[in-house]
Amino acid sequence: MKTRTDLSTLATGIRAGDRRILARAITLVESGRADHRADALALLEALGTDRQALRIGLSGTPGVGKSTFIESFGLMLTGLGKRVAVLAVDPSSSRSGGSILGDKTRMDQLARDPNAFIRPSPSQTQLGGVARRSREAVALCEAADFDVVLIETVGVGQSETVVAHMADLFILLLAPAGGDELQGVKRGIMEMADLILVNKADGELKSQAMRTCADYAGALRLLRKREQDPDGFPKALTVSALDDTGLDAAWAEMQALAEWRKDQGIWAATRKAQASYWFTEDVRQGILQWLQDDAGTKARMQAAEAQVREGTLSPTAAAAAVLAPLREVKG
């Protein structure tokens, strides 16, 4: 276990923007060991919450060019004097728990930028493709005084809405498409998006990208207006990560939306609601972990699961049998 002196060193290094120490701290908060969790909590408490970055959640269909976009967008931001952190959540294997973690190699230019920090993390099969401790990693990046934190999520699906509970803005990145492909994007994702960016608006795909953008702009107008949006939002824009076109316009729209929400008090209210959500989620996860670690509950679960597999007991009845003793204790 780390000593308090070590934690003090970590906190000092993080506040100084030391990327190596930041990487060590993120490894600490991602650990599931009980002693590491205790140290991680102590570190987060020591750092406090006085620094805030613009948190941008980014999702997109496979092959849309998320890594290329993040690198081009990140380099543009560092060119403007911004410090950028990228938390790229990679798919974990449901069998081994391993993950490819290839984002750092795909963003080699951004990885070498002294004003950027890239951290690939396995999603650990967490719902929504966001690692359970990603929000703590975001807090560490804010403490390290990064101006923008990009949270790349795995794929697109309704479970991706979990990113809304840790991001200030949600960006949906799409490729030029048409017909049935347009219908493949779930309504829930559309309703959550603050900006839809149609990537690959270059070369032979440029005209198709323009048509796709117009289609999505029309679809967005049909959605119910949200309280957290000014007139004209959400929007659909075209970008080309390959040609670096449209990135400055997209950034201008992100800044305008963020500033409007701050002026209206929506930013602060959203942050409070997110903190409340994660408090409830941590309590829920803690209860589940306690049940899994309790010897008696574990034995009942194994016995009931065997009956479910054999077909002698329904899943619902088995769950009720496992929880019955807990209800008796509560009573």
PDB file of N, CA and C in Angstrom, residues 136-195:
ATOM      1  N   GLU A 136     -13.367   9.157 -12.406  1.00  0.00           N
ATOM      2  CA  GLU A 136     -12.294   9.518 -11.489  1.00  0.00           C
ATOM      3  C   GLU A 136     -11.044   9.929 -12.266  1.00  0.00           C
ATOM      4  N   ALA A 137     -10.823   9.284 -13.406  1.00  0.00           N
ATOM      5  CA  ALA A 137      -9.711   9.674 -14.264  1.00  0.00           C
ATOM      6  C   ALA A 137      -9.941  11.083 -14.802  1.00  0.00           C
ATOM      7  N   VAL A 138     -11.187  11.413 -15.113  1.00  0.00           N
ATOM      8  CA  VAL A 138     -11.527  12.765 -15.559  1.00  0.00           C
ATOM      9  C   VAL A 138     -11.189  13.776 -14.462  1.00  0.00           C
ATOM     10  N   ALA A 139     -11.541  13.449 -13.225  1.00  0.00           N
ATOM     11  CA  ALA A 139     -11.251  14.340 -12.104  1.00  0.00           C
ATOM     12  C   ALA A 139      -9.746  14.559 -11.944  1.00  0.00           C
ATOM     13  N   LEU A 140      -8.969  13.504 -12.152  1.00  0.00           N
ATOM     14  CA  LEU A 140      -7.513  13.631 -12.059  1.00  0.00           C
ATOM     15  C   LEU A 140      -6.981  14.542 -13.169  1.00  0.00           C
ATOM     16  N   CYS A 141      -7.536  14.407 -14.371  1.00  0.00           N
ATOM     17  CA  CYS A 141      -7.100  15.254 -15.488  1.00  0.00           C
ATOM     18  C   CYS A 141      -7.457  16.714 -15.231  1.00  0.00           C
ATOM     19  N   GLU A 142      -8.595  16.942 -14.600  1.00  0.00           N
ATOM     20  CA  GLU A 142      -8.973  18.316 -14.254  1.00  0.00           C
ATOM     21  C   GLU A 142      -8.017  18.875 -13.203  1.00  0.00           C
ATOM     22  N   ALA A 143      -7.661  18.049 -12.218  1.00  0.00           N
ATOM     23  CA  ALA A 143      -6.720  18.481 -11.191  1.00  0.00           C
ATOM     24  C   ALA A 143      -5.355  18.801 -11.788  1.00  0.00           C
ATOM     25  N   ALA A 144      -5.020  18.111 -12.910  1.00  0.00           N
ATOM     26  CA  ALA A 144      -3.746  18.365 -13.589  1.00  0.00           C
ATOM     27  C   ALA A 144      -3.820  19.589 -14.496  1.00  0.00           C
ATOM     28  N   ASP A 145      -4.944  20.305 -14.419  1.00  0.00           N
ATOM     29  CA  ASP A 145      -5.136  21.581 -15.113  1.00  0.00           C
ATOM     30  C   ASP A 145      -5.227  21.443 -16.635  1.00  0.00           C
ATOM     31  N   PHE A 146      -5.809  20.345 -17.111  1.00  0.00           N
ATOM     32  CA  PHE A 146      -6.099  20.246 -18.538  1.00  0.00           C
ATOM     33  C   PHE A 146      -7.334  21.087 -18.828  1.00  0.00           C
ATOM     34  N   ASP A 147      -7.339  21.711 -19.989  1.00  0.00           N
ATOM     35  CA  ASP A 147      -8.445  22.584 -20.367  1.00  0.00           C
ATOM     36  C   ASP A 147      -9.614  21.800 -20.958  1.00  0.00           C
ATOM     37  N   VAL A 148      -9.295  20.746 -21.693  1.00  0.00           N
ATOM     38  CA  VAL A 148     -10.312  19.938 -22.365  1.00  0.00           C
ATOM     39  C   VAL A 148     -10.026  18.467 -22.087  1.00  0.00           C
ATOM     40  N   VAL A 149     -11.063  17.722 -21.717  1.00  0.00           N
ATOM     41  CA  VAL A 149     -10.941  16.277 -21.529  1.00  0.00           C
ATOM     42  C   VAL A 149     -11.891  15.610 -22.515  1.00  0.00           C
ATOM     43  N   LEU A 150     -11.333  14.840 -23.447  1.00  0.00           N
ATOM     44  CA  LEU A 150     -12.126  14.108 -24.430  1.00  0.00           C
ATOM     45  C   LEU A 150     -12.314  12.678 -23.935  1.00  0.00           C
ATOM     46  N   ILE A 151     -13.570  12.245 -23.838  1.00  0.00           N
ATOM     47  CA  ILE A 151     -13.875  10.893 -23.371  1.00  0.00           C
ATOM     48  C   ILE A 151     -14.430  10.111 -24.548  1.00  0.00           C
ATOM     49  N   GLU A 152     -13.619   9.254 -25.115  1.00  0.00           N
ATOM     50  CA  GLU A 152     -14.057   8.454 -26.258  1.00  0.00           C
ATOM     51  C   GLU A 152     -14.708   7.176 -25.757  1.00  0.00           C
ATOM     52  N   THR A 153     -15.929   6.929 -26.165  1.00  0.00           N
ATOM     53  CA  THR A 153     -16.641   5.742 -25.725  1.00  0.00           C
ATOM     54  C   THR A 153     -16.626   4.673 -26.805  1.00  0.00           C
ATOM     55  N   VAL A 154     -16.991   3.458 -26.410  1.00  0.00           N
ATOM     56  CA  VAL A 154     -16.960   2.311 -27.315  1.00  0.00           C
ATOM     57  C   VAL A 154     -18.262   2.223 -28.092  1.00  0.00           C
ATOM     58  N   GLY A 155     -18.184   2.407 -29.411  1.00  0.00           N
ATOM     59  CA  GLY A 155     -19.335   2.151 -30.263  1.00  0.00           C
ATOM     60  C   GLY A 155     -20.481   3.110 -30.062  1.00  0.00           C
ATOM     61  N   VAL A 156     -21.624   2.753 -30.630  1.00  0.00           N
ATOM     62  CA  VAL A 156     -22.845   3.536 -30.503  1.00  0.00           C
ATOM     63  C   VAL A 156     -23.988   2.612 -30.156  1.00  0.00           C
ATOM     64  N   GLY A 157     -24.745   2.946 -29.157  1.00  0.00           N
ATOM     65  CA  GLY A 157     -25.908   2.167 -28.749  1.00  0.00           C
ATOM     66  C   GLY A 157     -26.597   2.899 -27.629  1.00  0.00           C
ATOM     67  N   GLN A 158     -27.779   2.480 -27.265  1.00  0.00           N
ATOM     68  CA  GLN A 158     -28.524   3.207 -26.242  1.00  0.00           C
ATOM     69  C   GLN A 158     -27.830   3.153 -24.884  1.00  0.00           C
ATOM     70  N   SER A 159     -27.024   2.116 -24.651  1.00  0.00           N
ATOM     71  CA  SER A 159     -26.303   2.041 -23.381  1.00  0.00           C
ATOM     72  C   SER A 159     -25.242   3.124 -23.263  1.00  0.00           C
ATOM     73  N   GLU A 160     -24.888   3.772 -24.395  1.00  0.00           N
ATOM     74  CA  GLU A 160     -23.868   4.815 -24.377  1.00  0.00           C
ATOM     75  C   GLU A 160     -24.325   6.067 -23.624  1.00  0.00           C
ATOM     76  N   THR A 161     -25.605   6.120 -23.261  1.00  0.00           N
ATOM     77  CA  THR A 161     -26.098   7.304 -22.553  1.00  0.00           C
ATOM     78  C   THR A 161     -25.400   7.520 -21.221  1.00  0.00           C
ATOM     79  N   VAL A 162     -24.679   6.504 -20.725  1.00  0.00           N
ATOM     80  CA  VAL A 162     -23.962   6.674 -19.464  1.00  0.00           C
ATOM     81  C   VAL A 162     -22.931   7.791 -19.548  1.00  0.00           C
ATOM     82  N   VAL A 163     -22.425   8.069 -20.755  1.00  0.00           N
ATOM     83  CA  VAL A 163     -21.421   9.128 -20.893  1.00  0.00           C
ATOM     84  C   VAL A 163     -22.013  10.488 -20.561  1.00  0.00           C
ATOM     85  N   ALA A 164     -23.319  10.637 -20.694  1.00  0.00           N
ATOM     86  CA  ALA A 164     -23.960  11.912 -20.380  1.00  0.00           C
ATOM     87  C   ALA A 164     -23.821  12.269 -18.910  1.00  0.00           C
ATOM     88  N   HIS A 165     -23.531  11.280 -18.083  1.00  0.00           N
ATOM     89  CA  HIS A 165     -23.421  11.523 -16.651  1.00  0.00           C
ATOM     90  C   HIS A 165     -22.016  11.943 -16.234  1.00  0.00           C
ATOM     91  N   MET A 166     -21.109  12.120 -17.203  1.00  0.00           N
ATOM     92  CA  MET A 166     -19.791  12.621 -16.847  1.00  0.00           C
ATOM     93  C   MET A 166     -19.276  13.678 -17.817  1.00  0.00           C
ATOM     94  N   ALA A 167     -20.026  13.975 -18.876  1.00  0.00           N
ATOM     95  CA  ALA A 167     -19.572  14.940 -19.869  1.00  0.00           C
ATOM     96  C   ALA A 167     -20.420  16.208 -19.834  1.00  0.00           C
ATOM     97  N   ASP A 168     -19.803  17.323 -20.232  1.00  0.00           N
ATOM     98  CA  ASP A 168     -20.529  18.583 -20.360  1.00  0.00           C
ATOM     99  C   ASP A 168     -21.189  18.685 -21.728  1.00  0.00           C
ATOM    100  N   LEU A 169     -20.529  18.115 -22.723  1.00  0.00           N
ATOM    101  CA  LEU A 169     -21.059  18.089 -24.085  1.00  0.00           C
ATOM    102  C   LEU A 169     -20.931  16.683 -24.630  1.00  0.00           C
ATOM    103  N   PHE A 170     -21.893  16.281 -25.450  1.00  0.00           N
ATOM    104  CA  PHE A 170     -21.809  14.966 -26.089  1.00  0.00           C
ATOM    105  C   PHE A 170     -21.806  15.150 -27.593  1.00  0.00           C
ATOM    106  N   ILE A 171     -20.765  14.615 -28.227  1.00  0.00           N
ATOM    107  CA  ILE A 171     -20.588  14.747 -29.672  1.00  0.00           C
ATOM    108  C   ILE A 171     -20.743  13.379 -30.321  1.00  0.00           C
ATOM    109  N   LEU A 172     -21.577  13.319 -31.331  1.00  0.00           N
ATOM    110  CA  LEU A 172     -21.785  12.080 -32.078  1.00  0.00           C
ATOM    111  C   LEU A 172     -21.105  12.215 -33.428  1.00  0.00           C
ATOM    112  N   LEU A 173     -20.153  11.341 -33.696  1.00  0.00           N
ATOM    113  CA  LEU A 173     -19.386  11.371 -34.936  1.00  0.00           C
ATOM    114  C   LEU A 173     -19.922  10.292 -35.869  1.00  0.00           C
ATOM    115  N   LEU A 174     -20.296  10.696 -37.075  1.00  0.00           N
ATOM    116  CA  LEU A 174     -20.882   9.764 -38.040  1.00  0.00           C
ATOM    117  C   LEU A 174     -20.166   9.863 -39.374  1.00  0.00           C
ATOM    118  N   ALA A 175     -20.281   8.805 -40.152  1.00  0.00           N
ATOM    119  CA  ALA A 175     -19.706   8.761 -41.488  1.00  0.00           C
ATOM    120  C   ALA A 175     -20.791   9.061 -42.508  1.00  0.00           C
ATOM    121  N   PRO A 176     -20.424   9.504 -43.709  1.00  0.00           N
ATOM    122  CA  PRO A 176     -21.422   9.709 -44.760  1.00  0.00           C
ATOM    123  C   PRO A 176     -22.206   8.426 -44.989  1.00  0.00           C
ATOM    124  N   ALA A 177     -23.528   8.538 -45.040  1.00  0.00           N
ATOM    125  CA  ALA A 177     -24.374   7.358 -45.195  1.00  0.00           C
ATOM    126  C   ALA A 177     -25.690   7.786 -45.808  1.00  0.00           C
ATOM    127  N   GLY A 178     -26.553   6.818 -46.013  1.00  0.00           N
ATOM    128  CA  GLY A 178     -27.862   7.136 -46.579  1.00  0.00           C
ATOM    129  C   GLY A 178     -28.805   5.969 -46.403  1.00  0.00           C
ATOM    130  N   GLY A 179     -30.083   6.240 -46.638  1.00  0.00           N
ATOM    131  CA  GLY A 179     -31.071   5.169 -46.608  1.00  0.00           C
ATOM    132  C   GLY A 179     -31.150   4.484 -45.264  1.00  0.00           C
ATOM    133  N   ASP A 180     -31.085   3.136 -45.316  1.00  0.00           N
ATOM    134  CA  ASP A 180     -31.229   2.352 -44.087  1.00  0.00           C
ATOM    135  C   ASP A 180     -30.109   2.623 -43.096  1.00  0.00           C
ATOM    136  N   GLU A 181     -28.937   3.033 -43.596  1.00  0.00           N
ATOM    137  CA  GLU A 181     -27.819   3.287 -42.687  1.00  0.00           C
ATOM    138  C   GLU A 181     -28.134   4.450 -41.746  1.00  0.00           C
ATOM    139  N   LEU A 182     -28.903   5.415 -42.221  1.00  0.00           N
ATOM    140  CA  LEU A 182     -29.279   6.527 -41.363  1.00  0.00           C
ATOM    141  C   LEU A 182     -30.167   6.070 -40.223  1.00  0.00           C
ATOM    142  N   GLN A 183     -30.964   5.045 -40.473  1.00  0.00           N
ATOM    143  CA  GLN A 183     -31.869   4.549 -39.456  1.00  0.00           C
ATOM    144  C   GLN A 183     -31.151   3.708 -38.409  1.00  0.00           C
ATOM    145  N   GLY A 184     -29.887   3.367 -38.666  1.00  0.00           N
ATOM    146  CA  GLY A 184     -29.134   2.535 -37.732  1.00  0.00           C
ATOM    147  C   GLY A 184     -28.720   3.269 -36.471  1.00  0.00           C
ATOM    148  N   VAL A 185     -28.783   4.606 -36.485  1.00  0.00           N
ATOM    149  CA  VAL A 185     -28.432   5.387 -35.307  1.00  0.00           C
ATOM    150  C   VAL A 185     -29.671   5.519 -34.438  1.00  0.00           C
ATOM    151  N   LYS A 186     -29.583   5.050 -33.207  1.00  0.00           N
ATOM    152  CA  LYS A 186     -30.734   5.006 -32.321  1.00  0.00           C
ATOM    153  C   LYS A 186     -31.226   6.414 -31.961  1.00  0.00           C
ATOM    154  N   ARG A 187     -32.535   6.516 -31.795  1.00  0.00           N
ATOM    155  CA  ARG A 187     -33.138   7.797 -31.447  1.00  0.00           C
ATOM    156  C   ARG A 187     -32.581   8.329 -30.125  1.00  0.00           C
ATOM    157  N   GLY A 188     -32.324   7.422 -29.159  1.00  0.00           N
ATOM    158  CA  GLY A 188     -31.808   7.855 -27.878  1.00  0.00           C
ATOM    159  C   GLY A 188     -30.477   8.579 -27.994  1.00  0.00           C
ATOM    160  N   ILE A 189     -29.624   8.111 -28.890  1.00  0.00           N
ATOM    161  CA  ILE A 189     -28.336   8.764 -29.110  1.00  0.00           C
ATOM    162  C   ILE A 189     -28.556  10.119 -29.767  1.00  0.00           C
ATOM    163  N   MET A 190     -29.476  10.163 -30.725  1.00  0.00           N
ATOM    164  CA  MET A 190     -29.781  11.430 -31.397  1.00  0.00           C
ATOM    165  C   MET A 190     -30.267  12.467 -30.391  1.00  0.00           C
ATOM    166  N   GLU A 191     -31.128  12.045 -29.473  1.00  0.00           N
ATOM    167  CA  GLU A 191     -31.684  12.965 -28.497  1.00  0.00           C
ATOM    168  C   GLU A 191     -30.644  13.449 -27.499  1.00  0.00           C
ATOM    169  N   MET A 192     -29.601  12.666 -27.298  1.00  0.00           N
ATOM    170  CA  MET A 192     -28.568  13.011 -26.337  1.00  0.00           C
ATOM    171  C   MET A 192     -27.499  13.919 -26.942  1.00  0.00           C
ATOM    172  N   ALA A 193     -27.306  13.850 -28.250  1.00  0.00           N
ATOM    173  CA  ALA A 193     -26.207  14.558 -28.902  1.00  0.00           C
ATOM    174  C   ALA A 193     -26.403  16.070 -28.860  1.00  0.00           C
ATOM    175  N   ASP A 194     -25.328  16.777 -28.554  1.00  0.00           N
ATOM    176  CA  ASP A 194     -25.323  18.236 -28.636  1.00  0.00           C
ATOM    177  C   ASP A 194     -24.884  18.690 -30.021  1.00  0.00           C
ATOM    178  N   LEU A 195     -23.960  17.934 -30.604  1.00  0.00           N
ATOM    179  CA  LEU A 195     -23.506  18.182 -31.976  1.00  0.00           C
ATOM    180  C   LEU A 195     -23.363  16.850 -32.697  1.00  0.00           C
TER     181      LEU A 195
END
